[in-house]
Amino acid sequence: MTGIDINEVLAELGVNQLNNGASTGSNWTATSGSQIDSYSPVDGRLIGSVKVASADDYNKTVDKAAEAFKAWRMVPAPVRGEVVRQLAVALREHKDALGALVSYEMGKSLQEGLGEVQEMIDICDFAVGLSRQLHGLTMHSERPGHRMYEQYHPLGVVGIISAFNFPVAVWNWNTALAWICGDTCVWKPSEKTPLTAIACQNITQKVFEANNVPEGVSCLVIGDAEIGKLMANDKRVPLVSATGSTRMGKSVSQAVAARLGKSLLELGGNNAMIITPEADLKIVVPGAVFGAVGTAGQRCTSTRRLIIHESIFDKVVGTIVNAYGQLRIGSPLDQNMHVGPLIDIDAVNMYLDAIEKAKAEGGKVLVEGGVLSGEGYESGCYVKPAIVQVENHFQIVQHETFAPILYVMKYSGDVHNAIAMQNDVVQGLSSAIMTNNLREAEAFLSHAGSDCGIANVNIGTSGAEIGGAFGGEKETGGGRESGSDAWKIYMRRQTNTINYTAELPLAQGIKFDL
């Protein structure tokens, strides 16, 4: 590793060589179940191990969260916000260590690992202000002497299923809002990144203990898909927030819907950047390249497709191919590197399989992929970012592959043809257009434009600011997290009518005399 002592990082964050897999706060449940060994994709070394929580551990944890909810919901929202404010302070204090652990366990660059912790800090800051703004509306009643208004109440236990690619930020996108809303949280992190979850629980609990927060407001249950199934089917958990593949999301959604619960889904993306003849290539190239290779293509908002006008196709592709020749691939802890490893060997195999499928369908490889070996690549998880010229209808192009494979394709005619190509996939997360033409930009943002939850002009598809609601449409799931009014899903809405007269007039003028 470069400049980081992982043992010091683990010690600062309270992560042990062998950890227990369930926590309701300060209490960790020792289980006799199986064990998850967390190996770093950076160098293939064992970082630590976790005992997997059992179904009984899960049930006891949810019981504790449900019990804690009864007390936590009665704490004034601004007081809950003050606790979250202190969590932001603690995250600032441990930003370097937590960011390093994110980078080492997941494989994203150190800069991106630190950026992910900064997202946690930002959402906490956002939630603090929001804790004084959980407002409803006041309406005029048609009946004299009546007042109508709506208010929002805490929902209950929020279940959180997160993915490996953002192992800490997405959890905190949910918890920061849920906590200020008065909910308690039970987190099932990815089994590929359990140690970052334990670190977050440790940081949180110190803050909660200092503020006498009830045991069970922040809970952690580490396990495989079976824990996720228990959560999806659990009537004690009124809201399940799930981030991951579309396949996983459909399973969660069906189980939650069957019990009439609520689900917040953040699923697959197949994000395109449209490049028109009016685009400024000075911003096209860095936007496209970072979008495609950042986090080794393992962002849900990674740029998968470039839709380029035929008149500039050769010029744009040639420039991007040249930029790919300058990419440095290596340890994400070395800030001189542009691209780190994939999460594991399974991801490497999916990457190789996708390239072969693209070629079999008639794709033309413009930048060769492949697995790197030798010194610095001992984990076997380092691959070369690839570029393949394709047609949008290719089956593999319609599929999201979590890897640095960029598909490039031509469009002809006007921008509406490009928009139709962009929308012609089942996913609908993020999208971008590069143009200096106002009419093209507005067409892209119009009702007949991008069908994605995120639509950007002259910036890439990846990355999001806390202030805006994050999420997508179609098979991306329709959920919204983070900013704007995303807080409302963590609460239940109630309409109130108050009669302050001595009469009882009925609505719509109905008469009911006794």
Short mmCIF file of N, CA and C in Angstrom, two decimals, residues 114-204:
data_model
loop_
_atom_site.label_atom_id
_atom_site.label_comp_id
_atom_site.label_asym_id
_atom_site.label_seq_id
_atom_site.Cartn_x
_atom_site.Cartn_y
_atom_site.Cartn_z
N LEU A 114 -12.44 9.08 0.23
CA LEU A 114 -12.59 10.28 1.07
C LEU A 114 -13.83 11.06 0.64
N GLY A 115 -14.07 11.10 -0.67
CA GLY A 115 -15.25 11.79 -1.17
C GLY A 115 -16.54 11.15 -0.70
N GLU A 116 -16.52 9.84 -0.57
CA GLU A 116 -17.72 9.14 -0.09
C GLU A 116 -18.00 9.49 1.37
N VAL A 117 -16.96 9.58 2.18
CA VAL A 117 -17.16 10.00 3.57
C VAL A 117 -17.65 11.44 3.61
N GLN A 118 -17.15 12.28 2.70
CA GLN A 118 -17.62 13.65 2.65
C GLN A 118 -19.11 13.69 2.32
N GLU A 119 -19.59 12.78 1.48
CA GLU A 119 -21.03 12.70 1.21
C GLU A 119 -21.79 12.41 2.50
N MET A 120 -21.23 11.56 3.36
CA MET A 120 -21.87 11.27 4.64
C MET A 120 -21.96 12.54 5.48
N ILE A 121 -20.88 13.28 5.51
CA ILE A 121 -20.86 14.54 6.27
C ILE A 121 -21.89 15.51 5.71
N ASP A 122 -21.95 15.59 4.37
CA ASP A 122 -22.87 16.53 3.73
C ASP A 122 -24.33 16.18 4.02
N ILE A 123 -24.67 14.89 3.98
CA ILE A 123 -26.07 14.52 4.23
C ILE A 123 -26.43 14.74 5.69
N CYS A 124 -25.47 14.57 6.59
CA CYS A 124 -25.73 14.89 7.99
C CYS A 124 -26.01 16.38 8.16
N ASP A 125 -25.20 17.21 7.51
CA ASP A 125 -25.41 18.66 7.57
C ASP A 125 -26.78 19.02 7.02
N PHE A 126 -27.14 18.40 5.90
CA PHE A 126 -28.45 18.64 5.29
C PHE A 126 -29.56 18.24 6.25
N ALA A 127 -29.40 17.08 6.90
CA ALA A 127 -30.43 16.56 7.80
C ALA A 127 -30.61 17.44 9.02
N VAL A 128 -29.53 18.04 9.50
CA VAL A 128 -29.63 18.91 10.67
C VAL A 128 -30.59 20.07 10.40
N GLY A 129 -30.41 20.73 9.27
CA GLY A 129 -31.33 21.82 8.92
C GLY A 129 -32.74 21.31 8.70
N LEU A 130 -32.84 20.13 8.08
CA LEU A 130 -34.14 19.55 7.79
C LEU A 130 -34.91 19.21 9.06
N SER A 131 -34.20 18.94 10.14
CA SER A 131 -34.87 18.55 11.39
C SER A 131 -35.77 19.65 11.94
N ARG A 132 -35.61 20.87 11.46
CA ARG A 132 -36.48 21.98 11.85
C ARG A 132 -37.48 22.33 10.74
N GLN A 133 -37.56 21.48 9.71
CA GLN A 133 -38.42 21.81 8.57
C GLN A 133 -39.30 20.63 8.14
N LEU A 134 -39.62 19.73 9.05
CA LEU A 134 -40.48 18.60 8.70
C LEU A 134 -41.93 19.08 8.71
N HIS A 135 -42.24 19.85 7.70
CA HIS A 135 -43.50 20.59 7.69
C HIS A 135 -44.58 19.92 6.86
N GLY A 136 -45.84 20.21 7.21
CA GLY A 136 -46.98 19.84 6.37
C GLY A 136 -47.67 21.10 5.88
N LEU A 137 -48.78 20.94 5.20
CA LEU A 137 -49.52 22.06 4.64
C LEU A 137 -50.73 22.38 5.50
N THR A 138 -51.20 23.63 5.43
CA THR A 138 -52.46 24.04 6.03
C THR A 138 -53.43 24.37 4.91
N MET A 139 -54.64 23.83 4.97
CA MET A 139 -55.63 24.03 3.92
C MET A 139 -56.87 24.72 4.48
N HIS A 140 -57.61 25.37 3.60
CA HIS A 140 -58.88 25.98 3.99
C HIS A 140 -59.98 24.92 3.91
N SER A 141 -60.80 24.87 4.95
CA SER A 141 -61.93 23.95 4.97
C SER A 141 -63.16 24.61 4.34
N GLU A 142 -64.01 23.79 3.72
CA GLU A 142 -65.26 24.31 3.17
C GLU A 142 -66.31 24.53 4.26
N ARG A 143 -66.02 24.02 5.47
CA ARG A 143 -66.96 24.14 6.57
C ARG A 143 -66.52 25.28 7.50
N PRO A 144 -67.44 26.16 7.86
CA PRO A 144 -67.07 27.26 8.76
C PRO A 144 -66.62 26.72 10.13
N GLY A 145 -65.65 27.43 10.71
CA GLY A 145 -65.19 27.04 12.03
C GLY A 145 -64.36 25.78 12.04
N HIS A 146 -63.79 25.41 10.90
CA HIS A 146 -62.94 24.22 10.80
C HIS A 146 -61.57 24.61 10.26
N ARG A 147 -60.59 23.87 10.69
CA ARG A 147 -59.23 24.06 10.16
C ARG A 147 -58.70 22.70 9.72
N MET A 148 -58.05 22.69 8.56
CA MET A 148 -57.45 21.47 8.05
C MET A 148 -55.94 21.66 7.89
N TYR A 149 -55.23 20.63 8.23
CA TYR A 149 -53.79 20.66 7.96
C TYR A 149 -53.29 19.22 7.86
N GLU A 150 -52.05 19.07 7.39
CA GLU A 150 -51.44 17.74 7.33
C GLU A 150 -50.13 17.78 8.10
N GLN A 151 -49.78 16.65 8.66
CA GLN A 151 -48.51 16.54 9.37
C GLN A 151 -47.89 15.18 9.06
N TYR A 152 -46.61 15.09 9.36
CA TYR A 152 -45.86 13.86 9.10
C TYR A 152 -45.39 13.27 10.42
N HIS A 153 -45.57 11.97 10.57
CA HIS A 153 -45.18 11.26 11.78
C HIS A 153 -44.07 10.25 11.45
N PRO A 154 -43.25 9.90 12.42
CA PRO A 154 -42.24 8.86 12.20
C PRO A 154 -42.89 7.56 11.74
N LEU A 155 -42.19 6.84 10.90
CA LEU A 155 -42.74 5.65 10.26
C LEU A 155 -42.53 4.39 11.09
N GLY A 156 -41.31 4.23 11.66
CA GLY A 156 -41.01 3.02 12.42
C GLY A 156 -39.60 2.54 12.15
N VAL A 157 -39.44 1.23 11.99
CA VAL A 157 -38.13 0.64 11.71
C VAL A 157 -37.88 0.69 10.21
N VAL A 158 -36.76 1.26 9.81
CA VAL A 158 -36.37 1.33 8.41
C VAL A 158 -35.28 0.30 8.16
N GLY A 159 -35.53 -0.61 7.23
CA GLY A 159 -34.52 -1.58 6.84
C GLY A 159 -33.70 -1.06 5.67
N ILE A 160 -32.39 -1.22 5.74
CA ILE A 160 -31.49 -0.69 4.70
C ILE A 160 -30.63 -1.82 4.17
N ILE A 161 -30.73 -2.08 2.88
CA ILE A 161 -29.89 -3.06 2.20
C ILE A 161 -29.01 -2.28 1.24
N SER A 162 -27.70 -2.29 1.47
CA SER A 162 -26.80 -1.47 0.65
C SER A 162 -25.86 -2.34 -0.17
N ALA A 163 -25.23 -1.71 -1.17
CA ALA A 163 -24.36 -2.41 -2.11
C ALA A 163 -22.90 -2.09 -1.81
N PHE A 164 -22.01 -2.86 -2.43
CA PHE A 164 -20.57 -2.74 -2.14
C PHE A 164 -19.96 -1.48 -2.71
N ASN A 165 -20.52 -0.94 -3.80
CA ASN A 165 -19.81 0.12 -4.53
C ASN A 165 -19.80 1.45 -3.78
N PHE A 166 -20.84 1.70 -2.99
CA PHE A 166 -20.83 2.84 -2.06
C PHE A 166 -21.15 2.28 -0.68
N PRO A 167 -20.15 1.70 -0.03
CA PRO A 167 -20.40 0.90 1.17
C PRO A 167 -20.81 1.69 2.40
N VAL A 168 -20.61 3.01 2.40
CA VAL A 168 -20.97 3.79 3.59
C VAL A 168 -21.92 4.94 3.28
N ALA A 169 -21.76 5.61 2.15
CA ALA A 169 -22.53 6.82 1.87
C ALA A 169 -24.02 6.52 1.75
N VAL A 170 -24.38 5.47 1.00
CA VAL A 170 -25.80 5.19 0.78
C VAL A 170 -26.50 4.83 2.09
N TRP A 171 -25.81 4.12 2.96
CA TRP A 171 -26.36 3.85 4.30
C TRP A 171 -26.70 5.17 5.00
N ASN A 172 -25.78 6.11 4.96
CA ASN A 172 -25.98 7.36 5.67
C ASN A 172 -26.98 8.27 4.97
N TRP A 173 -27.11 8.15 3.64
CA TRP A 173 -28.19 8.87 2.95
C TRP A 173 -29.53 8.51 3.58
N ASN A 174 -29.69 7.25 3.92
CA ASN A 174 -30.93 6.79 4.53
C ASN A 174 -31.01 7.12 6.02
N THR A 175 -29.95 6.80 6.76
CA THR A 175 -30.04 6.93 8.21
C THR A 175 -30.13 8.38 8.67
N ALA A 176 -29.37 9.27 8.05
CA ALA A 176 -29.40 10.67 8.49
C ALA A 176 -30.81 11.23 8.41
N LEU A 177 -31.52 10.90 7.32
CA LEU A 177 -32.89 11.38 7.18
C LEU A 177 -33.85 10.60 8.08
N ALA A 178 -33.68 9.28 8.11
CA ALA A 178 -34.59 8.46 8.93
C ALA A 178 -34.48 8.85 10.40
N TRP A 179 -33.28 9.08 10.88
CA TRP A 179 -33.11 9.41 12.29
C TRP A 179 -33.74 10.75 12.65
N ILE A 180 -33.56 11.76 11.82
CA ILE A 180 -34.17 13.05 12.17
C ILE A 180 -35.69 12.97 12.03
N CYS A 181 -36.18 12.04 11.21
CA CYS A 181 -37.63 11.83 11.09
C CYS A 181 -38.20 11.06 12.28
N GLY A 182 -37.33 10.48 13.09
CA GLY A 182 -37.79 9.75 14.28
C GLY A 182 -37.83 8.26 14.11
N ASP A 183 -37.26 7.74 13.02
CA ASP A 183 -37.23 6.31 12.78
C ASP A 183 -35.98 5.67 13.38
N THR A 184 -36.03 4.36 13.53
CA THR A 184 -34.84 3.58 13.87
C THR A 184 -34.43 2.80 12.63
N CYS A 185 -33.19 2.34 12.57
CA CYS A 185 -32.66 1.74 11.35
C CYS A 185 -31.97 0.41 11.63
N VAL A 186 -32.21 -0.54 10.73
CA VAL A 186 -31.51 -1.83 10.75
C VAL A 186 -30.82 -1.97 9.39
N TRP A 187 -29.51 -2.11 9.41
CA TRP A 187 -28.70 -2.09 8.19
C TRP A 187 -28.15 -3.47 7.88
N LYS A 188 -28.43 -3.94 6.66
CA LYS A 188 -27.77 -5.12 6.13
C LYS A 188 -26.82 -4.65 5.02
N PRO A 189 -25.52 -4.53 5.32
CA PRO A 189 -24.57 -4.08 4.30
C PRO A 189 -24.23 -5.21 3.33
N SER A 190 -23.53 -4.88 2.27
CA SER A 190 -23.04 -5.91 1.35
C SER A 190 -22.06 -6.82 2.08
N GLU A 191 -22.19 -8.13 1.84
CA GLU A 191 -21.25 -9.06 2.45
C GLU A 191 -19.85 -8.92 1.87
N LYS A 192 -19.71 -8.10 0.79
CA LYS A 192 -18.40 -7.87 0.20
C LYS A 192 -17.63 -6.75 0.91
N THR A 193 -18.34 -5.95 1.71
CA THR A 193 -17.69 -4.84 2.42
C THR A 193 -18.20 -4.75 3.85
N PRO A 194 -18.03 -5.79 4.65
CA PRO A 194 -18.59 -5.77 6.01
C PRO A 194 -17.81 -4.89 6.99
N LEU A 195 -16.51 -4.72 6.75
CA LEU A 195 -15.70 -4.02 7.75
C LEU A 195 -15.98 -2.53 7.79
N THR A 196 -16.27 -1.94 6.62
CA THR A 196 -16.63 -0.52 6.62
C THR A 196 -17.94 -0.31 7.39
N ALA A 197 -18.83 -1.29 7.30
CA ALA A 197 -20.10 -1.18 8.04
C ALA A 197 -19.85 -1.21 9.55
N ILE A 198 -18.98 -2.09 9.98
CA ILE A 198 -18.65 -2.17 11.41
C ILE A 198 -18.02 -0.87 11.88
N ALA A 199 -17.17 -0.29 11.05
CA ALA A 199 -16.54 0.99 11.40
C ALA A 199 -17.60 2.08 11.57
N CYS A 200 -18.57 2.13 10.66
CA CYS A 200 -19.63 3.14 10.76
C CYS A 200 -20.47 2.94 12.02
N GLN A 201 -20.77 1.71 12.34
CA GLN A 201 -21.54 1.43 13.55
C GLN A 201 -20.77 1.87 14.79
N ASN A 202 -19.47 1.64 14.80
CA ASN A 202 -18.65 2.04 15.95
C ASN A 202 -18.63 3.56 16.12
N ILE A 203 -18.44 4.28 15.02
CA ILE A 203 -18.41 5.75 15.07
C ILE A 203 -19.76 6.28 15.55
N THR A 204 -20.82 5.72 14.99
CA THR A 204 -22.17 6.19 15.34
C THR A 204 -22.48 5.95 16.80
#
